[in-house]
C-alpha cells in the first residue's frame, strides 16, 4: 500500500532522501519536504525535477516548518496525509518529531540519535536517555518508529544482525569500520553538519566490551585496516550511536566502532579542541558578545553540501563480525563501497550524504509494504535484515561480503546465503 | 623638570609602565592611569603599592576613559595636568590619542603602529597611512610625538641608530631578531592581545631590500640564529612596524625583521588561519548571529596577563647590523636579554610585557629632562640613542653587544664605545 511521506530537513541527506523517494514513488505516495527555510526545500525539488527522478507523476511539495514546534509538525502531518515521517533534520529535532508522530499515528524514521544542544556524549546507552523512553508508548499506541536507519547507524546494524542470523552460530565481536577515502579538495571540511560532526568526537569514547561500557579518549586507540577498494587505512575507536543499541541486541558480543581519520583531520581537530573552539558552551568576547565557539567554527567551514561537485573517491563502510561457526572461529566482513562522483551525478549530493540518505527511504518502502511496519519502536538490528539489504542492493547501496570464501555480492532475491 | 604622566591602557604593558613610572617619579610627576574599565587601573595601582614601587610619595590615580573619545581624552589630559601621554592601550586608539595630545599640547608616546579594526597589513610604509600624516602639524605646533617607543619597535630602532653612529661607517643590513625562549606551560597562548598578535601575521610580509618593498608570505623564509643565552632558534621573516620607519631612516640599508616561532605555534596558526578563524571580517552563524572569528579565538585563548605567574625562561631581542668599518666588512649584534620570572617578581608581568613597557617610560623620562623633548614627531632612530640606552641600562633592560671583540655590556655613562 502506498504511503505519503514527509521528509523533515533540507540538507545533503534530505536531498538524497527526496531523490530516492521520487525514484520509488510507485511504492511510496505523495512526497513532502519541510524545513525552517522553505527555499532550501524548493531547491531540492528543482533538483529532483532536473534529474527527472519521479518514477511516475506525483505530488512533490515544499513546506516551511520549525520542527521543534510539535503542534506545527502535527498540523503538517495531518495536512499532507503523511503516514511516514523521515526525519533527516538536525539531531536536535528527534524528540519533537517523534512526539508529533506518536500523536498523529504516523510512522517515524530517523538516522541519528537525539541530541540536546547544551550536552555532549551523555551516559550510555545513549538511546536510553531519549528515544527508548518512548518505546512503551509506541508499542501501546501501535506506532512504528525505526531508530537510526541511515548507514551507520542503520545498514551496519542490519549487517550485524545478518551475520548473527546467517553466518555465525555465536557472535563474539562486532567491529564497525567507516572509511571515507574520498577527497573534497578543501583545506578542511566536515562531510555533514560540523556541529554534529565535532560533537561526536569531543567527549569520551564509549565501546561495549566484556559486557560493560569501556571509556577511552578520542584518537587513543588506532588500528590499520586493509579494506576492499580503499586499501590500507588508519581508523580510530570512536563513540557512535549504533554501539548503544547493538550492545543490547547482540547477545553480549563486544561492539566497537572505528572511523578513519587522516593525520591532517586529527591535527586540525586537536588544535580546535585544545583551544576550546569546539565547545558547545558560550564564551563572551572582549566586546561582551555571547557566542558558542562551535557555531563560529561551523560558519567558517565549507557548507558540506558545497563539497559535492568536486568530491572524488570512494567510501567503504562495513562490519567485521567475528564469532563461532560449526565450532570454529570465523570472521566475515559485510560492507558497501560508495562513490562520491557517482552519487553526485545521480542525486547531486556527495557520497556521505548518499550513504546516509538512501537507507531511510528503503526503511520507508518496507513500512509501506508492511514488512517493517512493526507497530512499535525498533532499532534496525531488531528487524529482518534481508528485505532491507535487498532494497538497498536495488536502489544504490549494494552489499558485499568478504570471508574465507573470497569477496562476493550478498543478495537474497536470487539465492540464499 | 618633572612632568605629569597619563598612561592610557590597563593591560600587561600598562602595568609595567605604571610600575616604572612609579619607580622614577622623582623625574616624572603625578601618575595617572586610564582605561575603559577603571577596575583594571585600580588593580594596577594596587600592585604598584604592593611592591612599594613609588620612589617618593606622589599622586597615582585611576580613571575611566574611552580613549576613542577625543574630547574625553582632552578633558582628562587637562584635568590631570598631564604633559606626557604614554599610550599603551590597543593599537586602534593611536590616532585619537595623538589628536588629543596635539590639541592640548601634551607630548605623545606609543609602542605600536595605529591599526584600523577592519584592515590588516596596509600599504607600506605603514606609518605613512596614519601617524606621519600628522608630522607637519606636530612640528608646526611644537608637539613632541615619539612613535614606536616599545622594544620592537623602539629599542631596536635605537640599536640600529647606535650601530650607524658608532660602530659602522656605512650600514648595509639591519636584521632585527626577536626570540622568546620562554615557556608559559599552556597548550597555546599569545604573549600580548591575540587580536593584535595574529593581525601581525595574517597579511603579507613586507621587508625593505634593495631600496624597495619586498613581499613574502608568512613562514615562507626561515633562518636559524645562534643567539646569546637562548641558543639556536629558528626565526621567520615577518612584517613589523620598525621596518617601515628604518626603511626611510637607515640610508638605504636593507631592513628585515625576524621572529622566532616554534613548530607548534606555526601549526596552530596555520590551522586557525586556513579555516578562517583569524579573520577580522565578520561571519554569520546558522542562527543569524554576526561574529568576528578572531574575537572568538581571543575569547577562547588565555588572557596574556594570566601567563605571568608561571612564565619561565628568557627573551633575546636585538639587531644584527652589518656594514663597512674602516674599509672592512663588519657585523655587530646589539641586544638585550630579559627574564620572565624576574619581570614577574619585579612588576607582576611577564617578560614580553616588560620589554614593551619599560622603554616608553625611558622615553617619557627623556622628554621630562628635555633630551628627547624635540617638539616634533619622531621615530626612535631619529633621536639620540645614548641617553635612551643609558636609562634602559639603569631601569631594567641592559644593552649588550657581540662583535669580533667578544660579548660585553654597552654603556655610555662610564666609557665611550
JSON list of C-alpha atoms in Angstrom, two decimals, chain A residues 107-238:
[
{"chain": "A", "resi": 107, "resn": "UNK", "atom": "CA", "xyz": [5.44, 6.11, 11.33]},
{"chain": "A", "resi": 108, "resn": "UNK", "atom": "CA", "xyz": [8.76, 7.66, 12.35]},
{"chain": "A", "resi": 109, "resn": "UNK", "atom": "CA", "xyz": [12.22, 7.09, 10.87]},
{"chain": "A", "resi": 110, "resn": "UNK", "atom": "CA", "xyz": [15.47, 8.84, 11.79]},
{"chain": "A", "resi": 111, "resn": "UNK", "atom": "CA", "xyz": [19.17, 8.36, 11.08]},
{"chain": "A", "resi": 112, "resn": "UNK", "atom": "CA", "xyz": [20.93, 9.67, 14.17]},
{"chain": "A", "resi": 113, "resn": "UNK", "atom": "CA", "xyz": [20.40, 9.80, 17.89]},
{"chain": "A", "resi": 114, "resn": "UNK", "atom": "CA", "xyz": [18.66, 12.71, 19.61]},
{"chain": "A", "resi": 115, "resn": "UNK", "atom": "CA", "xyz": [20.93, 15.44, 20.95]},
{"chain": "A", "resi": 116, "resn": "UNK", "atom": "CA", "xyz": [20.35, 18.33, 23.29]},
{"chain": "A", "resi": 117, "resn": "UNK", "atom": "CA", "xyz": [22.25, 21.50, 22.28]},
{"chain": "A", "resi": 118, "resn": "UNK", "atom": "CA", "xyz": [23.94, 22.03, 25.64]},
{"chain": "A", "resi": 119, "resn": "UNK", "atom": "CA", "xyz": [25.01, 18.43, 26.23]},
{"chain": "A", "resi": 120, "resn": "UNK", "atom": "CA", "xyz": [27.51, 16.14, 24.58]},
{"chain": "A", "resi": 121, "resn": "UNK", "atom": "CA", "xyz": [28.27, 12.49, 24.96]},
{"chain": "A", "resi": 122, "resn": "UNK", "atom": "CA", "xyz": [25.80, 11.61, 27.68]},
{"chain": "A", "resi": 123, "resn": "UNK", "atom": "CA", "xyz": [25.63, 8.47, 29.77]},
{"chain": "A", "resi": 124, "resn": "UNK", "atom": "CA", "xyz": [25.38, 5.23, 27.78]},
{"chain": "A", "resi": 125, "resn": "UNK", "atom": "CA", "xyz": [23.34, 3.73, 26.36]},
{"chain": "A", "resi": 126, "resn": "UNK", "atom": "CA", "xyz": [22.57, 6.98, 24.54]},
{"chain": "A", "resi": 127, "resn": "UNK", "atom": "CA", "xyz": [19.19, 5.76, 23.25]},
{"chain": "A", "resi": 128, "resn": "UNK", "atom": "CA", "xyz": [18.17, 5.25, 26.85]},
{"chain": "A", "resi": 129, "resn": "UNK", "atom": "CA", "xyz": [18.37, 8.97, 27.57]},
{"chain": "A", "resi": 130, "resn": "UNK", "atom": "CA", "xyz": [15.73, 9.95, 25.00]},
{"chain": "A", "resi": 131, "resn": "UNK", "atom": "CA", "xyz": [14.21, 7.68, 22.33]},
{"chain": "A", "resi": 132, "resn": "UNK", "atom": "CA", "xyz": [13.78, 4.46, 24.33]},
{"chain": "A", "resi": 133, "resn": "UNK", "atom": "CA", "xyz": [11.81, 6.36, 26.94]},
{"chain": "A", "resi": 134, "resn": "UNK", "atom": "CA", "xyz": [9.03, 6.45, 24.32]},
{"chain": "A", "resi": 135, "resn": "UNK", "atom": "CA", "xyz": [9.24, 2.74, 23.45]},
{"chain": "A", "resi": 136, "resn": "UNK", "atom": "CA", "xyz": [6.38, 1.61, 25.70]},
{"chain": "A", "resi": 137, "resn": "UNK", "atom": "CA", "xyz": [4.13, 4.38, 24.43]},
{"chain": "A", "resi": 138, "resn": "UNK", "atom": "CA", "xyz": [4.88, 3.47, 20.79]},
{"chain": "A", "resi": 139, "resn": "UNK", "atom": "CA", "xyz": [4.04, -0.17, 21.42]},
{"chain": "A", "resi": 140, "resn": "UNK", "atom": "CA", "xyz": [0.88, 0.70, 23.29]},
{"chain": "A", "resi": 141, "resn": "UNK", "atom": "CA", "xyz": [-0.33, 3.01, 20.53]},
{"chain": "A", "resi": 142, "resn": "UNK", "atom": "CA", "xyz": [0.94, 0.84, 17.65]},
{"chain": "A", "resi": 143, "resn": "UNK", "atom": "CA", "xyz": [3.38, 3.45, 16.31]},
{"chain": "A", "resi": 144, "resn": "UNK", "atom": "CA", "xyz": [6.18, 2.22, 14.05]},
{"chain": "A", "resi": 145, "resn": "UNK", "atom": "CA", "xyz": [9.35, 4.11, 14.98]},
{"chain": "A", "resi": 146, "resn": "UNK", "atom": "CA", "xyz": [12.58, 2.97, 13.36]},
{"chain": "A", "resi": 147, "resn": "UNK", "atom": "CA", "xyz": [15.63, 4.48, 15.01]},
{"chain": "A", "resi": 148, "resn": "UNK", "atom": "CA", "xyz": [18.97, 5.08, 13.38]},
{"chain": "A", "resi": 149, "resn": "UNK", "atom": "CA", "xyz": [18.10, 3.93, 9.85]},
{"chain": "A", "resi": 150, "resn": "UNK", "atom": "CA", "xyz": [20.94, 5.66, 7.99]},
{"chain": "A", "resi": 151, "resn": "UNK", "atom": "CA", "xyz": [24.11, 3.83, 7.05]},
{"chain": "A", "resi": 152, "resn": "UNK", "atom": "CA", "xyz": [25.90, 3.99, 10.37]},
{"chain": "A", "resi": 153, "resn": "UNK", "atom": "CA", "xyz": [23.80, 3.64, 12.41]},
{"chain": "A", "resi": 154, "resn": "UNK", "atom": "CA", "xyz": [21.39, 1.72, 10.21]},
{"chain": "A", "resi": 155, "resn": "UNK", "atom": "CA", "xyz": [22.74, -0.51, 7.48]},
{"chain": "A", "resi": 156, "resn": "UNK", "atom": "CA", "xyz": [25.65, -1.57, 9.69]},
{"chain": "A", "resi": 157, "resn": "UNK", "atom": "CA", "xyz": [23.10, -2.70, 12.31]},
{"chain": "A", "resi": 158, "resn": "UNK", "atom": "CA", "xyz": [21.39, -4.84, 9.67]},
{"chain": "A", "resi": 159, "resn": "UNK", "atom": "CA", "xyz": [24.80, -6.26, 8.67]},
{"chain": "A", "resi": 160, "resn": "UNK", "atom": "CA", "xyz": [25.43, -7.26, 12.29]},
{"chain": "A", "resi": 161, "resn": "UNK", "atom": "CA", "xyz": [22.05, -8.93, 12.52]},
{"chain": "A", "resi": 162, "resn": "UNK", "atom": "CA", "xyz": [22.61, -10.69, 9.20]},
{"chain": "A", "resi": 163, "resn": "UNK", "atom": "CA", "xyz": [25.93, -12.09, 10.37]},
{"chain": "A", "resi": 164, "resn": "UNK", "atom": "CA", "xyz": [24.32, -13.31, 13.57]},
{"chain": "A", "resi": 165, "resn": "UNK", "atom": "CA", "xyz": [21.38, -14.91, 11.72]},
{"chain": "A", "resi": 166, "resn": "UNK", "atom": "CA", "xyz": [23.12, -16.43, 8.76]},
{"chain": "A", "resi": 167, "resn": "UNK", "atom": "CA", "xyz": [26.91, -16.58, 9.01]},
{"chain": "A", "resi": 168, "resn": "UNK", "atom": "CA", "xyz": [27.71, -17.40, 12.62]},
{"chain": "A", "resi": 169, "resn": "UNK", "atom": "CA", "xyz": [26.34, -19.61, 15.38]},
{"chain": "A", "resi": 170, "resn": "UNK", "atom": "CA", "xyz": [27.58, -17.22, 18.02]},
{"chain": "A", "resi": 171, "resn": "UNK", "atom": "CA", "xyz": [28.88, -13.67, 17.64]},
{"chain": "A", "resi": 172, "resn": "UNK", "atom": "CA", "xyz": [31.76, -12.55, 19.86]},
{"chain": "A", "resi": 173, "resn": "UNK", "atom": "CA", "xyz": [32.85, -9.25, 18.23]},
{"chain": "A", "resi": 174, "resn": "UNK", "atom": "CA", "xyz": [31.27, -6.61, 16.03]},
{"chain": "A", "resi": 175, "resn": "UNK", "atom": "CA", "xyz": [33.79, -4.07, 14.71]},
{"chain": "A", "resi": 176, "resn": "UNK", "atom": "CA", "xyz": [32.12, -1.47, 12.52]},
{"chain": "A", "resi": 177, "resn": "UNK", "atom": "CA", "xyz": [34.58, 0.32, 10.25]},
{"chain": "A", "resi": 178, "resn": "UNK", "atom": "CA", "xyz": [33.76, 3.56, 8.44]},
{"chain": "A", "resi": 179, "resn": "UNK", "atom": "CA", "xyz": [36.34, 4.82, 5.94]},
{"chain": "A", "resi": 180, "resn": "UNK", "atom": "CA", "xyz": [35.84, 7.80, 3.69]},
{"chain": "A", "resi": 181, "resn": "UNK", "atom": "CA", "xyz": [38.68, 7.61, 1.20]},
{"chain": "A", "resi": 182, "resn": "UNK", "atom": "CA", "xyz": [37.26, 10.49, -0.79]},
{"chain": "A", "resi": 183, "resn": "UNK", "atom": "CA", "xyz": [38.85, 13.88, -1.32]},
{"chain": "A", "resi": 184, "resn": "UNK", "atom": "CA", "xyz": [36.98, 17.19, -1.46]},
{"chain": "A", "resi": 185, "resn": "UNK", "atom": "CA", "xyz": [39.99, 19.35, -2.30]},
{"chain": "A", "resi": 186, "resn": "UNK", "atom": "CA", "xyz": [39.40, 21.85, 0.55]},
{"chain": "A", "resi": 187, "resn": "UNK", "atom": "CA", "xyz": [41.88, 22.59, 3.34]},
{"chain": "A", "resi": 188, "resn": "UNK", "atom": "CA", "xyz": [39.40, 21.21, 5.84]},
{"chain": "A", "resi": 189, "resn": "UNK", "atom": "CA", "xyz": [35.72, 20.35, 5.78]},
{"chain": "A", "resi": 190, "resn": "UNK", "atom": "CA", "xyz": [33.33, 18.02, 7.51]},
{"chain": "A", "resi": 191, "resn": "UNK", "atom": "CA", "xyz": [31.09, 15.76, 5.46]},
{"chain": "A", "resi": 192, "resn": "UNK", "atom": "CA", "xyz": [27.99, 16.65, 7.37]},
{"chain": "A", "resi": 193, "resn": "UNK", "atom": "CA", "xyz": [26.96, 19.43, 9.76]},
{"chain": "A", "resi": 194, "resn": "UNK", "atom": "CA", "xyz": [30.24, 20.39, 11.51]},
{"chain": "A", "resi": 195, "resn": "UNK", "atom": "CA", "xyz": [28.35, 20.98, 14.72]},
{"chain": "A", "resi": 196, "resn": "UNK", "atom": "CA", "xyz": [27.11, 17.39, 14.83]},
{"chain": "A", "resi": 197, "resn": "UNK", "atom": "CA", "xyz": [30.34, 16.01, 13.38]},
{"chain": "A", "resi": 198, "resn": "UNK", "atom": "CA", "xyz": [32.57, 17.52, 16.04]},
{"chain": "A", "resi": 199, "resn": "UNK", "atom": "CA", "xyz": [30.13, 16.79, 18.84]},
{"chain": "A", "resi": 200, "resn": "UNK", "atom": "CA", "xyz": [30.65, 13.11, 18.07]},
{"chain": "A", "resi": 201, "resn": "UNK", "atom": "CA", "xyz": [34.30, 13.39, 19.00]},
{"chain": "A", "resi": 202, "resn": "UNK", "atom": "CA", "xyz": [34.68, 15.99, 21.72]},
{"chain": "A", "resi": 203, "resn": "UNK", "atom": "CA", "xyz": [33.50, 13.72, 24.53]},
{"chain": "A", "resi": 204, "resn": "UNK", "atom": "CA", "xyz": [34.85, 10.40, 25.67]},
{"chain": "A", "resi": 205, "resn": "UNK", "atom": "CA", "xyz": [34.70, 7.24, 23.55]},
{"chain": "A", "resi": 206, "resn": "UNK", "atom": "CA", "xyz": [32.29, 4.53, 24.69]},
{"chain": "A", "resi": 207, "resn": "UNK", "atom": "CA", "xyz": [32.63, 0.97, 23.46]},
{"chain": "A", "resi": 208, "resn": "UNK", "atom": "CA", "xyz": [30.92, -2.18, 24.66]},
{"chain": "A", "resi": 209, "resn": "UNK", "atom": "CA", "xyz": [33.46, -4.80, 25.73]},
{"chain": "A", "resi": 210, "resn": "UNK", "atom": "CA", "xyz": [33.28, -7.68, 28.18]},
{"chain": "A", "resi": 211, "resn": "UNK", "atom": "CA", "xyz": [29.64, -6.82, 28.83]},
{"chain": "A", "resi": 212, "resn": "UNK", "atom": "CA", "xyz": [30.38, -3.36, 30.11]},
{"chain": "A", "resi": 213, "resn": "UNK", "atom": "CA", "xyz": [30.94, 0.15, 28.85]},
{"chain": "A", "resi": 214, "resn": "UNK", "atom": "CA", "xyz": [34.58, 0.91, 28.33]},
{"chain": "A", "resi": 215, "resn": "UNK", "atom": "CA", "xyz": [35.77, 4.50, 28.24]},
{"chain": "A", "resi": 216, "resn": "UNK", "atom": "CA", "xyz": [38.64, 5.80, 26.12]},
{"chain": "A", "resi": 217, "resn": "UNK", "atom": "CA", "xyz": [39.83, 9.12, 24.83]},
{"chain": "A", "resi": 218, "resn": "UNK", "atom": "CA", "xyz": [39.34, 10.11, 21.21]},
{"chain": "A", "resi": 219, "resn": "UNK", "atom": "CA", "xyz": [42.27, 9.03, 18.99]},
{"chain": "A", "resi": 220, "resn": "UNK", "atom": "CA", "xyz": [43.65, 6.98, 21.90]},
{"chain": "A", "resi": 221, "resn": "UNK", "atom": "CA", "xyz": [43.26, 3.68, 20.08]},
{"chain": "A", "resi": 222, "resn": "UNK", "atom": "CA", "xyz": [44.10, 3.41, 16.40]},
{"chain": "A", "resi": 223, "resn": "UNK", "atom": "CA", "xyz": [44.31, 0.41, 14.10]},
{"chain": "A", "resi": 224, "resn": "UNK", "atom": "CA", "xyz": [45.17, -0.09, 10.47]},
{"chain": "A", "resi": 225, "resn": "UNK", "atom": "CA", "xyz": [42.54, -1.82, 8.37]},
{"chain": "A", "resi": 226, "resn": "UNK", "atom": "CA", "xyz": [43.15, -3.21, 4.88]},
{"chain": "A", "resi": 227, "resn": "UNK", "atom": "CA", "xyz": [39.78, -2.84, 3.19]},
{"chain": "A", "resi": 228, "resn": "UNK", "atom": "CA", "xyz": [38.32, -3.67, -0.20]},
{"chain": "A", "resi": 229, "resn": "UNK", "atom": "CA", "xyz": [38.76, -0.92, -2.84]},
{"chain": "A", "resi": 230, "resn": "UNK", "atom": "CA", "xyz": [40.04, 1.78, -0.44]},
{"chain": "A", "resi": 231, "resn": "UNK", "atom": "CA", "xyz": [43.07, -0.23, 0.77]},
{"chain": "A", "resi": 232, "resn": "UNK", "atom": "CA", "xyz": [45.07, 0.29, 3.94]},
{"chain": "A", "resi": 233, "resn": "UNK", "atom": "CA", "xyz": [43.60, 2.97, 6.19]},
{"chain": "A", "resi": 234, "resn": "UNK", "atom": "CA", "xyz": [44.12, 4.05, 9.78]},
{"chain": "A", "resi": 235, "resn": "UNK", "atom": "CA", "xyz": [40.94, 4.01, 11.84]},
{"chain": "A", "resi": 236, "resn": "UNK", "atom": "CA", "xyz": [40.32, 5.07, 15.43]},
{"chain": "A", "resi": 237, "resn": "UNK", "atom": "CA", "xyz": [38.00, 3.80, 18.12]},
{"chain": "A", "resi": 238, "resn": "UNK", "atom": "CA", "xyz": [35.11, 6.30, 18.36]}
]
